[in-house]
Amino acid sequence: MQSHSKSARRRGVLVAAGVGSVLAITGCGGKSDISKANTSLNDQLKTKGLPVTIDCPKTVTDDKQFDCKVTNTKTAKSTTVKFRLSGKDHDTLNFADQATFTAAVAKVSK
């Protein structure tokens, strides 16, 4: 049973590594509403079979990193991870660091 849970964690980490950036951000005056992008990212995670949700602030400042809460939907374990907006028009929600995001998913999946 122990090896099965380790296998599930590894699969979750590999799935997390396959989640990409998300579009659907609207912005004005150096601030962006990322709520639709946040929903889209959670849909991607669910589609990939990862029991994790990400909760980001509704509005963020362009060109700044911001914290989002990563929560395991089965155990309620959570941690924070940095995200950022990228792209010419700050229209892409992205992990500030893919390795850190993957580690966060592994942490809440233990």
mmCIF file of N, CA, C and O in Angstrom:
data_model
loop_
_atom_site.group_PDB
_atom_site.id
_atom_site.type_symbol
_atom_site.label_atom_id
_atom_site.label_comp_id
_atom_site.label_asym_id
_atom_site.label_seq_id
_atom_site.Cartn_x
_atom_site.Cartn_y
_atom_site.Cartn_z
ATOM 1 N N MET A 1 0.827 -1.189 0.000
ATOM 2 C CA MET A 1 0.000 0.000 0.000
ATOM 3 C C MET A 1 0.867 1.247 0.000
ATOM 4 O O MET A 1 0.562 2.209 -0.668
ATOM 5 N N GLN A 2 1.958 1.222 0.736
ATOM 6 C CA GLN A 2 2.866 2.367 0.799
ATOM 7 C C GLN A 2 3.375 2.713 -0.593
ATOM 8 O O GLN A 2 3.393 3.867 -0.970
ATOM 9 N N SER A 3 3.794 1.717 -1.377
ATOM 10 C CA SER A 3 4.326 2.006 -2.711
ATOM 11 C C SER A 3 3.246 2.553 -3.627
ATOM 12 O O SER A 3 3.529 3.348 -4.502
ATOM 13 N N HIS A 4 1.992 2.159 -3.419
ATOM 14 C CA HIS A 4 0.897 2.697 -4.227
ATOM 15 C C HIS A 4 0.738 4.192 -4.000
ATOM 16 O O HIS A 4 0.569 4.957 -4.935
ATOM 17 N N SER A 5 0.809 4.638 -2.742
ATOM 18 C CA SER A 5 0.660 6.067 -2.474
ATOM 19 C C SER A 5 1.851 6.848 -3.013
ATOM 20 O O SER A 5 1.697 7.956 -3.504
ATOM 21 N N LYS A 6 3.048 6.287 -2.953
ATOM 22 C CA LYS A 6 4.214 6.953 -3.538
ATOM 23 C C LYS A 6 4.037 7.076 -5.047
ATOM 24 O O LYS A 6 4.361 8.089 -5.633
ATOM 25 N N SER A 7 3.509 6.023 -5.654
ATOM 26 C CA SER A 7 3.272 6.047 -7.097
ATOM 27 C C SER A 7 2.261 7.127 -7.467
ATOM 28 O O SER A 7 2.435 7.859 -8.436
ATOM 29 N N ALA A 8 1.204 7.251 -6.672
ATOM 30 C CA ALA A 8 0.188 8.279 -6.931
ATOM 31 C C ALA A 8 0.780 9.671 -6.780
ATOM 32 O O ALA A 8 0.476 10.568 -7.563
ATOM 33 N N ARG A 9 1.662 9.861 -5.780
ATOM 34 C CA ARG A 9 2.309 11.165 -5.602
ATOM 35 C C ARG A 9 3.189 11.485 -6.799
ATOM 36 O O ARG A 9 3.174 12.590 -7.303
ATOM 37 N N ARG A 10 3.976 10.500 -7.252
ATOM 38 C CA ARG A 10 4.839 10.735 -8.410
ATOM 39 C C ARG A 10 4.013 11.098 -9.630
ATOM 40 O O ARG A 10 4.354 11.982 -10.386
ATOM 41 N N ARG A 11 2.900 10.396 -9.835
ATOM 42 C CA ARG A 11 2.031 10.683 -10.964
ATOM 43 C C ARG A 11 1.490 12.105 -10.863
ATOM 44 O O ARG A 11 1.462 12.850 -11.832
ATOM 45 N N GLY A 12 1.099 12.504 -9.647
ATOM 46 C CA GLY A 12 0.602 13.860 -9.436
ATOM 47 C C GLY A 12 1.647 14.907 -9.758
ATOM 48 O O GLY A 12 1.354 15.926 -10.368
ATOM 49 N N VAL A 13 2.876 14.657 -9.380
ATOM 50 C CA VAL A 13 3.953 15.604 -9.661
ATOM 51 C C VAL A 13 4.201 15.679 -11.159
ATOM 52 O O VAL A 13 4.380 16.755 -11.718
ATOM 53 N N LEU A 14 4.189 14.532 -11.827
ATOM 54 C CA LEU A 14 4.388 14.538 -13.282
ATOM 55 C C LEU A 14 3.254 15.258 -13.982
ATOM 56 O O LEU A 14 3.474 16.009 -14.929
ATOM 57 N N VAL A 15 2.040 15.048 -13.517
ATOM 58 C CA VAL A 15 0.894 15.753 -14.103
ATOM 59 C C VAL A 15 1.039 17.252 -13.882
ATOM 60 O O VAL A 15 0.805 18.054 -14.774
ATOM 61 N N ALA A 16 1.443 17.665 -12.690
ATOM 62 C CA ALA A 16 1.612 19.092 -12.396
ATOM 63 C C ALA A 16 2.630 19.715 -13.336
ATOM 64 O O ALA A 16 2.478 20.849 -13.766
ATOM 65 N N ALA A 17 3.653 18.972 -13.670
ATOM 66 C CA ALA A 17 4.671 19.503 -14.571
ATOM 67 C C ALA A 17 4.109 19.735 -15.967
ATOM 68 O O ALA A 17 4.619 20.556 -16.713
ATOM 69 N N GLY A 18 3.023 19.055 -16.310
ATOM 70 C CA GLY A 18 2.436 19.207 -17.634
ATOM 71 C C GLY A 18 1.404 20.311 -17.749
ATOM 72 O O GLY A 18 0.891 20.573 -18.819
ATOM 73 N N VAL A 19 1.096 20.976 -16.653
ATOM 74 C CA VAL A 19 0.106 22.046 -16.690
ATOM 75 C C VAL A 19 0.788 23.311 -17.183
ATOM 76 O O VAL A 19 1.837 23.696 -16.695
ATOM 77 N N GLY A 20 0.182 23.947 -18.162
ATOM 78 C CA GLY A 20 0.803 25.118 -18.768
ATOM 79 C C GLY A 20 0.227 26.422 -18.286
ATOM 80 O O GLY A 20 -0.562 26.474 -17.350
ATOM 81 N N SER A 21 0.637 27.462 -18.947
ATOM 82 C CA SER A 21 0.136 28.785 -18.603
ATOM 83 C C SER A 21 -1.303 28.943 -19.092
ATOM 84 O O SER A 21 -1.769 28.189 -19.927
ATOM 85 N N VAL A 22 -1.975 29.932 -18.558
ATOM 86 C CA VAL A 22 -3.387 30.123 -18.852
ATOM 87 C C VAL A 22 -3.636 31.555 -19.307
ATOM 88 O O VAL A 22 -3.110 32.495 -18.733
ATOM 89 N N LEU A 23 -4.459 31.690 -20.328
ATOM 90 C CA LEU A 23 -4.862 33.018 -20.791
ATOM 91 C C LEU A 23 -6.195 33.388 -20.156
ATOM 92 O O LEU A 23 -6.692 32.684 -19.312
ATOM 93 N N ALA A 24 -6.799 34.453 -20.552
ATOM 94 C CA ALA A 24 -8.114 34.925 -20.082
ATOM 95 C C ALA A 24 -7.973 35.902 -18.923
ATOM 96 O O ALA A 24 -8.610 35.760 -17.896
ATOM 97 N N ILE A 25 -7.122 36.851 -19.096
ATOM 98 C CA ILE A 25 -6.890 37.864 -18.075
ATOM 99 C C ILE A 25 -7.284 39.218 -18.643
ATOM 100 O O ILE A 25 -6.959 39.540 -19.776
ATOM 101 N N THR A 26 -7.987 39.985 -17.843
ATOM 102 C CA THR A 26 -8.323 41.337 -18.270
ATOM 103 C C THR A 26 -7.639 42.314 -17.336
ATOM 104 O O THR A 26 -7.536 42.064 -16.137
ATOM 105 N N GLY A 27 -7.147 43.396 -17.894
ATOM 106 C CA GLY A 27 -6.410 44.322 -17.061
ATOM 107 C C GLY A 27 -6.640 45.764 -17.448
ATOM 108 O O GLY A 27 -7.093 46.065 -18.540
ATOM 109 N N CYS A 28 -6.297 46.643 -16.500
ATOM 110 C CA CYS A 28 -6.428 48.070 -16.738
ATOM 111 C C CYS A 28 -5.593 48.811 -15.702
ATOM 112 O O CYS A 28 -5.688 48.518 -14.513
ATOM 113 N N GLY A 29 -4.775 49.746 -16.153
ATOM 114 C CA GLY A 29 -4.042 50.602 -15.228
ATOM 115 C C GLY A 29 -3.076 49.889 -14.311
ATOM 116 O O GLY A 29 -2.947 50.253 -13.153
ATOM 117 N N GLY A 30 -2.383 48.850 -14.806
ATOM 118 C CA GLY A 30 -1.399 48.161 -13.985
ATOM 119 C C GLY A 30 -1.960 47.097 -13.077
ATOM 120 O O GLY A 30 -1.242 46.472 -12.316
ATOM 121 N N LYS A 31 -3.255 46.859 -13.134
ATOM 122 C CA LYS A 31 -3.901 45.800 -12.351
ATOM 123 C C LYS A 31 -4.614 44.858 -13.321
ATOM 124 O O LYS A 31 -5.092 45.286 -14.360
ATOM 125 N N SER A 32 -4.668 43.586 -12.962
ATOM 126 C CA SER A 32 -5.337 42.606 -13.819
ATOM 127 C C SER A 32 -6.264 41.722 -13.005
ATOM 128 O O SER A 32 -5.924 41.298 -11.901
ATOM 129 N N ASP A 33 -7.432 41.443 -13.568
ATOM 130 C CA ASP A 33 -8.391 40.511 -12.986
ATOM 131 C C ASP A 33 -8.025 39.133 -13.508
ATOM 132 O O ASP A 33 -8.130 38.868 -14.713
ATOM 133 N N ILE A 34 -7.600 38.244 -12.622
ATOM 134 C CA ILE A 34 -7.154 36.919 -13.052
ATOM 135 C C ILE A 34 -8.143 35.817 -12.669
ATOM 136 O O ILE A 34 -7.833 34.646 -12.758
ATOM 137 N N SER A 35 -9.345 36.186 -12.257
ATOM 138 C CA SER A 35 -10.304 35.187 -11.767
ATOM 139 C C SER A 35 -10.658 34.144 -12.827
ATOM 140 O O SER A 35 -10.738 32.954 -12.523
ATOM 141 N N LYS A 36 -10.863 34.554 -14.078
ATOM 142 C CA LYS A 36 -11.195 33.583 -15.136
ATOM 143 C C LYS A 36 -10.005 32.680 -15.423
ATOM 144 O O LYS A 36 -10.169 31.479 -15.648
ATOM 145 N N ALA A 37 -8.804 33.247 -15.412
ATOM 146 C CA ALA A 37 -7.605 32.440 -15.638
ATOM 147 C C ALA A 37 -7.408 31.447 -14.506
ATOM 148 O O ALA A 37 -7.013 30.304 -14.731
ATOM 149 N N ASN A 38 -7.704 31.863 -13.272
ATOM 150 C CA ASN A 38 -7.597 30.974 -12.122
ATOM 151 C C ASN A 38 -8.569 29.801 -12.272
ATOM 152 O O ASN A 38 -8.204 28.641 -12.056
ATOM 153 N N THR A 39 -9.789 30.093 -12.679
ATOM 154 C CA THR A 39 -10.784 29.031 -12.903
ATOM 155 C C THR A 39 -10.314 28.082 -14.006
ATOM 156 O O THR A 39 -10.418 26.860 -13.875
ATOM 157 N N SER A 40 -9.784 28.639 -15.077
ATOM 158 C CA SER A 40 -9.290 27.828 -16.188
ATOM 159 C C SER A 40 -8.137 26.922 -15.750
ATOM 160 O O SER A 40 -8.059 25.758 -16.135
ATOM 161 N N LEU A 41 -7.239 27.453 -14.932
ATOM 162 C CA LEU A 41 -6.117 26.656 -14.432
ATOM 163 C C LEU A 41 -6.637 25.502 -13.576
ATOM 164 O O LEU A 41 -6.179 24.365 -13.719
ATOM 165 N N ASN A 42 -7.613 25.756 -12.718
ATOM 166 C CA ASN A 42 -8.185 24.683 -11.911
ATOM 167 C C ASN A 42 -8.872 23.637 -12.782
ATOM 168 O O ASN A 42 -8.806 22.440 -12.492
ATOM 169 N N ASP A 43 -9.505 24.071 -13.858
ATOM 170 C CA ASP A 43 -10.112 23.126 -14.800
ATOM 171 C C ASP A 43 -9.049 22.235 -15.437
ATOM 172 O O ASP A 43 -9.252 21.035 -15.611
ATOM 173 N N GLN A 44 -7.894 22.824 -15.788
ATOM 174 C CA GLN A 44 -6.786 22.040 -16.355
ATOM 175 C C GLN A 44 -6.305 20.988 -15.364
ATOM 176 O O GLN A 44 -6.078 19.832 -15.731
ATOM 177 N N LEU A 45 -6.138 21.388 -14.109
ATOM 178 C CA LEU A 45 -5.676 20.458 -13.086
ATOM 179 C C LEU A 45 -6.662 19.310 -12.908
ATOM 180 O O LEU A 45 -6.274 18.152 -12.809
ATOM 181 N N LYS A 46 -7.947 19.637 -12.889
ATOM 182 C CA LYS A 46 -8.986 18.610 -12.729
ATOM 183 C C LYS A 46 -8.991 17.656 -13.925
ATOM 184 O O LYS A 46 -9.069 16.437 -13.759
ATOM 185 N N THR A 47 -8.873 18.211 -15.128
ATOM 186 C CA THR A 47 -8.850 17.392 -16.348
ATOM 187 C C THR A 47 -7.666 16.428 -16.335
ATOM 188 O O THR A 47 -7.774 15.303 -16.796
ATOM 189 N N LYS A 48 -6.555 16.876 -15.794
ATOM 190 C CA LYS A 48 -5.356 16.032 -15.732
ATOM 191 C C LYS A 48 -5.417 15.034 -14.584
ATOM 192 O O LYS A 48 -4.493 14.259 -14.384
ATOM 193 N N GLY A 49 -6.499 15.071 -13.786
ATOM 194 C CA GLY A 49 -6.674 14.102 -12.709
ATOM 195 C C GLY A 49 -5.918 14.432 -11.437
ATOM 196 O O GLY A 49 -5.732 13.576 -10.584
ATOM 197 N N LEU A 50 -5.500 15.667 -11.295
ATOM 198 C CA LEU A 50 -4.754 16.068 -10.111
ATOM 199 C C LEU A 50 -5.712 16.654 -9.078
ATOM 200 O O LEU A 50 -6.423 17.612 -9.366
ATOM 201 N N PRO A 51 -5.760 16.092 -7.857
ATOM 202 C CA PRO A 51 -6.695 16.569 -6.839
ATOM 203 C C PRO A 51 -6.186 17.824 -6.125
ATOM 204 O O PRO A 51 -6.035 17.859 -4.912
ATOM 205 N N VAL A 52 -5.896 18.847 -6.904
ATOM 206 C CA VAL A 52 -5.330 20.076 -6.374
ATOM 207 C C VAL A 52 -6.107 21.258 -6.942
ATOM 208 O O VAL A 52 -6.486 21.256 -8.108
ATOM 209 N N THR A 53 -6.355 22.267 -6.097
ATOM 210 C CA THR A 53 -6.922 23.521 -6.588
ATOM 211 C C THR A 53 -5.958 24.651 -6.258
ATOM 212 O O THR A 53 -5.159 24.548 -5.330
ATOM 213 N N ILE A 54 -6.062 25.702 -7.038
ATOM 214 C CA ILE A 54 -5.232 26.883 -6.826
ATOM 215 C C ILE A 54 -6.158 28.059 -6.592
ATOM 216 O O ILE A 54 -7.104 28.268 -7.345
ATOM 217 N N ASP A 55 -5.884 28.795 -5.527
ATOM 218 C CA ASP A 55 -6.695 29.955 -5.182
ATOM 219 C C ASP A 55 -5.796 31.183 -5.191
ATOM 220 O O ASP A 55 -4.942 31.350 -4.326
ATOM 221 N N CYS A 56 -6.005 32.038 -6.194
ATOM 222 C CA CYS A 56 -5.223 33.267 -6.345
ATOM 223 C C CYS A 56 -6.102 34.468 -6.022
ATOM 224 O O CYS A 56 -7.321 34.382 -6.092
ATOM 225 N N PRO A 57 -5.477 35.611 -5.713
ATOM 226 C CA PRO A 57 -6.282 36.825 -5.535
ATOM 227 C C PRO A 57 -7.013 37.156 -6.832
ATOM 228 O O PRO A 57 -6.537 36.824 -7.916
ATOM 229 N N LYS A 58 -8.164 37.777 -6.731
ATOM 230 C CA LYS A 58 -8.941 38.123 -7.933
ATOM 231 C C LYS A 58 -8.205 39.140 -8.792
ATOM 232 O O LYS A 58 -8.156 39.029 -10.005
ATOM 233 N N THR A 59 -7.606 40.139 -8.164
ATOM 234 C CA THR A 59 -6.910 41.196 -8.883
ATOM 235 C C THR A 59 -5.465 41.259 -8.410
ATOM 236 O O THR A 59 -5.208 41.200 -7.212
ATOM 237 N N VAL A 60 -4.542 41.362 -9.363
ATOM 238 C CA VAL A 60 -3.121 41.441 -9.033
ATOM 239 C C VAL A 60 -2.483 42.608 -9.777
ATOM 240 O O VAL A 60 -3.002 43.084 -10.782
ATOM 241 N N THR A 61 -1.337 43.045 -9.278
ATOM 242 C CA THR A 61 -0.588 44.117 -9.907
ATOM 243 C C THR A 61 0.309 43.533 -10.999
ATOM 244 O O THR A 61 1.023 42.546 -10.753
ATOM 245 N N ASP A 62 0.261 44.116 -12.187
ATOM 246 C CA ASP A 62 1.118 43.671 -13.288
ATOM 247 C C ASP A 62 2.582 43.793 -12.876
ATOM 248 O O ASP A 62 2.945 44.657 -12.083
ATOM 249 N N ASP A 63 3.414 42.946 -13.440
ATOM 250 C CA ASP A 63 4.865 42.955 -13.210
ATOM 251 C C ASP A 63 5.269 42.582 -11.790
ATOM 252 O O ASP A 63 6.403 42.817 -11.393
ATOM 253 N N LYS A 64 4.370 42.047 -11.010
ATOM 254 C CA LYS A 64 4.689 41.622 -9.641
ATOM 255 C C LYS A 64 4.329 40.153 -9.485
ATOM 256 O O LYS A 64 3.347 39.670 -10.034
ATOM 257 N N GLN A 65 5.148 39.443 -8.703
ATOM 258 C CA GLN A 65 4.775 38.081 -8.341
ATOM 259 C C GLN A 65 3.729 38.162 -7.229
ATOM 260 O O GLN A 65 3.679 39.135 -6.484
ATOM 261 N N PHE A 66 2.907 37.135 -7.144
ATOM 262 C CA PHE A 66 1.875 37.103 -6.114
ATOM 263 C C PHE A 66 1.697 35.673 -5.630
ATOM 264 O O PHE A 66 2.023 34.724 -6.342
ATOM 265 N N ASP A 67 1.214 35.530 -4.406
ATOM 266 C CA ASP A 67 1.024 34.210 -3.812
ATOM 267 C C ASP A 67 -0.351 33.655 -4.151
ATOM 268 O O ASP A 67 -1.352 34.372 -4.106
ATOM 269 N N CYS A 68 -0.362 32.375 -4.471
ATOM 270 C CA CYS A 68 -1.605 31.629 -4.645
ATOM 271 C C CYS A 68 -1.534 30.413 -3.728
ATOM 272 O O CYS A 68 -0.458 29.862 -3.492
ATOM 273 N N LYS A 69 -2.665 30.024 -3.208
ATOM 274 C CA LYS A 69 -2.749 28.881 -2.303
ATOM 275 C C LYS A 69 -3.012 27.618 -3.125
ATOM 276 O O LYS A 69 -3.949 27.577 -3.919
ATOM 277 N N VAL A 70 -2.189 26.604 -2.929
ATOM 278 C CA VAL A 70 -2.351 25.300 -3.570
ATOM 279 C C VAL A 70 -2.889 24.350 -2.511
ATOM 280 O O VAL A 70 -2.274 24.183 -1.459
ATOM 281 N N THR A 71 -4.059 23.753 -2.781
ATOM 282 C CA THR A 71 -4.725 22.898 -1.796
ATOM 283 C C THR A 71 -5.057 21.536 -2.390
ATOM 284 O O THR A 71 -5.583 21.442 -3.503
ATOM 285 N N ASN A 72 -4.757 20.484 -1.638
ATOM 286 C CA ASN A 72 -5.158 19.139 -2.015
ATOM 287 C C ASN A 72 -6.640 19.000 -1.679
ATOM 288 O O ASN A 72 -7.032 19.179 -0.526
ATOM 289 N N THR A 73 -7.465 18.701 -2.671
ATOM 290 C CA THR A 73 -8.909 18.641 -2.465
ATOM 291 C C THR A 73 -9.351 17.442 -1.623
ATOM 292 O O THR A 73 -10.454 17.442 -1.098
ATOM 293 N N LYS A 74 -8.481 16.442 -1.489
ATOM 294 C CA LYS A 74 -8.848 15.257 -0.705
ATOM 295 C C LYS A 74 -8.432 15.376 0.755
ATOM 296 O O LYS A 74 -9.124 14.895 1.641
ATOM 297 N N THR A 75 -7.286 16.012 1.011
ATOM 298 C CA THR A 75 -6.760 16.067 2.377
ATOM 299 C C THR A 75 -6.840 17.460 2.997
ATOM 300 O O THR A 75 -6.611 17.603 4.182
ATOM 301 N N ALA A 76 -7.091 18.462 2.190
ATOM 302 C CA ALA A 76 -7.137 19.869 2.606
ATOM 303 C C ALA A 76 -5.759 20.423 2.995
ATOM 304 O O ALA A 76 -5.668 21.539 3.490
ATOM 305 N N LYS A 77 -4.689 19.651 2.773
ATOM 306 C CA LYS A 77 -3.343 20.187 2.997
ATOM 307 C C LYS A 77 -3.104 21.289 1.983
ATOM 308 O O LYS A 77 -3.510 21.184 0.827
ATOM 309 N N SER A 78 -2.420 22.356 2.418
ATOM 310 C CA SER A 78 -2.189 23.457 1.492
ATOM 311 C C SER A 78 -0.817 24.096 1.722
ATOM 312 O O SER A 78 -0.195 23.914 2.772
ATOM 313 N N THR A 79 -0.401 24.848 0.735
ATOM 314 C CA THR A 79 0.824 25.628 0.795
ATOM 315 C C THR A 79 0.674 26.777 -0.197
ATOM 316 O O THR A 79 -0.288 26.802 -0.971
ATOM 317 N N THR A 80 1.581 27.709 -0.164
ATOM 318 C CA THR A 80 1.508 28.813 -1.123
ATOM 319 C C THR A 80 2.620 28.671 -2.149
ATOM 320 O O THR A 80 3.674 28.088 -1.879
ATOM 321 N N VAL A 81 2.364 29.226 -3.316
ATOM 322 C CA VAL A 81 3.345 29.221 -4.390
ATOM 323 C C VAL A 81 3.240 30.549 -5.136
ATOM 324 O O VAL A 81 2.164 31.146 -5.196
ATOM 325 N N LYS A 82 4.342 31.007 -5.653
ATOM 326 C CA LYS A 82 4.381 32.283 -6.373
ATOM 327 C C LYS A 82 3.934 32.095 -7.827
ATOM 328 O O LYS A 82 4.324 31.138 -8.490
ATOM 329 N N PHE A 83 3.110 33.038 -8.286
ATOM 330 C CA PHE A 83 2.707 33.111 -9.684
ATOM 331 C C PHE A 83 3.089 34.490 -10.203
ATOM 332 O O PHE A 83 3.446 35.377 -9.436
ATOM 333 N N ARG A 84 2.982 34.657 -11.502
ATOM 334 C CA ARG A 84 3.261 35.949 -12.120
ATOM 335 C C ARG A 84 2.455 36.053 -13.398
ATOM 336 O O ARG A 84 1.992 35.057 -13.939
ATOM 337 N N LEU A 85 2.284 37.262 -13.871
ATOM 338 C CA LEU A 85 1.691 37.486 -15.178
ATOM 339 C C LEU A 85 2.838 37.657 -16.159
ATOM 340 O O LEU A 85 3.849 38.270 -15.845
ATOM 341 N N SER A 86 2.681 37.107 -17.342
ATOM 342 C CA SER A 86 3.714 37.263 -18.356
ATOM 343 C C SER A 86 3.051 37.620 -19.672
ATOM 344 O O SER A 86 1.840 37.755 -19.757
ATOM 345 N N GLY A 87 3.832 37.752 -20.687
ATOM 346 C CA GLY A 87 3.310 38.140 -21.994
ATOM 347 C C GLY A 87 3.376 39.646 -22.169
ATOM 348 O O GLY A 87 3.429 40.408 -21.200
ATOM 349 N N LYS A 88 3.383 40.065 -23.409
ATOM 350 C CA LYS A 88 3.495 41.486 -23.751
ATOM 351 C C LYS A 88 2.437 42.330 -23.053
ATOM 352 O O LYS A 88 2.703 43.420 -22.568
ATOM 353 N N ASP A 89 1.226 41.824 -22.988
ATOM 354 C CA ASP A 89 0.118 42.570 -22.391
ATOM 355 C C ASP A 89 -0.268 42.058 -21.005
ATOM 356 O O ASP A 89 -1.384 42.278 -20.552
ATOM 357 N N HIS A 90 0.653 41.340 -20.364
ATOM 358 C CA HIS A 90 0.377 40.761 -19.039
ATOM 359 C C HIS A 90 -0.897 39.924 -19.079
ATOM 360 O O HIS A 90 -1.752 40.025 -18.203
ATOM 361 N N ASP A 91 -1.019 39.097 -20.110
ATOM 362 C CA ASP A 91 -2.257 38.351 -20.313
ATOM 363 C C ASP A 91 -2.120 36.848 -20.081
ATOM 364 O O ASP A 91 -2.992 36.081 -20.434
ATOM 365 N N THR A 92 -1.024 36.433 -19.472
ATOM 366 C CA THR A 92 -0.798 35.012 -19.238
ATOM 367 C C THR A 92 -0.472 34.773 -17.771
ATOM 368 O O THR A 92 0.441 35.391 -17.231
ATOM 369 N N LEU A 93 -1.227 33.887 -17.143
ATOM 370 C CA LEU A 93 -0.974 33.486 -15.758
ATOM 371 C C LEU A 93 0.008 32.330 -15.796
ATOM 372 O O LEU A 93 -0.221 31.342 -16.468
ATOM 373 N N ASN A 94 1.119 32.478 -15.088
ATOM 374 C CA ASN A 94 2.184 31.488 -15.141
ATOM 375 C C ASN A 94 2.759 31.265 -13.753
ATOM 376 O O ASN A 94 2.727 32.159 -12.920
ATOM 377 N N PHE A 95 3.325 30.084 -13.548
ATOM 378 C CA PHE A 95 4.052 29.825 -12.310
ATOM 379 C C PHE A 95 5.299 30.697 -12.335
ATOM 380 O O PHE A 95 5.937 30.843 -13.363
ATOM 381 N N ALA A 96 5.663 31.272 -11.213
ATOM 382 C CA ALA A 96 6.906 32.040 -11.160
ATOM 383 C C ALA A 96 8.086 31.098 -11.400
ATOM 384 O O ALA A 96 9.077 31.471 -12.008
ATOM 385 N N ASP A 97 7.935 29.846 -10.944
ATOM 386 C CA ASP A 97 8.981 28.842 -11.121
ATOM 387 C C ASP A 97 8.323 27.458 -11.171
ATOM 388 O O ASP A 97 7.689 27.055 -10.202
ATOM 389 N N GLN A 98 8.460 26.771 -12.291
ATOM 390 C CA GLN A 98 7.819 25.465 -12.484
ATOM 391 C C GLN A 98 8.263 24.463 -11.423
ATOM 392 O O GLN A 98 7.442 23.723 -10.877
ATOM 393 N N ALA A 99 9.545 24.438 -11.093
ATOM 394 C CA ALA A 99 10.044 23.476 -10.112
ATOM 395 C C ALA A 99 9.423 23.717 -8.733
ATOM 396 O O ALA A 99 9.089 22.767 -8.021
ATOM 397 N N THR A 100 9.260 24.981 -8.374
ATOM 398 C CA THR A 100 8.646 25.308 -7.086
ATOM 399 C C THR A 100 7.189 24.882 -7.059
ATOM 400 O O THR A 100 6.701 24.354 -6.057
ATOM 401 N N PHE A 101 6.474 25.077 -8.173
ATOM 402 C CA PHE A 101 5.079 24.645 -8.242
ATOM 403 C C PHE A 101 4.988 23.123 -8.114
ATOM 404 O O PHE A 101 4.175 22.600 -7.357
ATOM 405 N N THR A 102 5.842 22.412 -8.829
ATOM 406 C CA THR A 102 5.837 20.957 -8.779
ATOM 407 C C THR A 102 6.148 20.471 -7.357
ATOM 408 O O THR A 102 5.505 19.548 -6.857
ATOM 409 N N ALA A 103 7.090 21.123 -6.678
ATOM 410 C CA ALA A 103 7.404 20.776 -5.289
ATOM 411 C C ALA A 103 6.213 21.057 -4.366
ATOM 412 O O ALA A 103 5.950 20.293 -3.439
ATOM 413 N N ALA A 104 5.498 22.140 -4.609
ATOM 414 C CA ALA A 104 4.322 22.474 -3.797
ATOM 415 C C ALA A 104 3.241 21.407 -3.953
ATOM 416 O O ALA A 104 2.623 20.994 -2.971
ATOM 417 N N VAL A 105 3.028 20.951 -5.177
ATOM 418 C CA VAL A 105 2.038 19.895 -5.413
ATOM 419 C C VAL A 105 2.467 18.615 -4.697
ATOM 420 O O VAL A 105 1.654 17.954 -4.056
ATOM 421 N N ALA A 106 3.739 18.296 -4.765
ATOM 422 C CA ALA A 106 4.244 17.104 -4.075
ATOM 423 C C ALA A 106 4.054 17.228 -2.555
ATOM 424 O O ALA A 106 3.659 16.287 -1.887
ATOM 425 N N LYS A 107 4.292 18.426 -2.019
ATOM 426 C CA LYS A 107 4.162 18.667 -0.592
ATOM 427 C C LYS A 107 2.742 18.446 -0.110
ATOM 428 O O LYS A 107 2.519 17.806 0.908
ATOM 429 N N VAL A 108 1.753 18.964 -0.839
ATOM 430 C CA VAL A 108 0.364 18.809 -0.400
ATOM 431 C C VAL A 108 -0.182 17.427 -0.733
ATOM 432 O O VAL A 108 -1.235 17.051 -0.238
ATOM 433 N N SER A 109 0.529 16.668 -1.559
ATOM 434 C CA SER A 109 0.078 15.330 -1.939
ATOM 435 C C SER A 109 0.603 14.234 -1.025
ATOM 436 O O SER A 109 0.262 13.080 -1.189
ATOM 437 N N LYS A 110 1.440 14.576 -0.062
ATOM 438 C CA LYS A 110 2.004 13.581 0.866
ATOM 439 C C LYS A 110 0.982 13.129 1.857
ATOM 440 O O LYS A 110 0.135 13.837 2.285
#
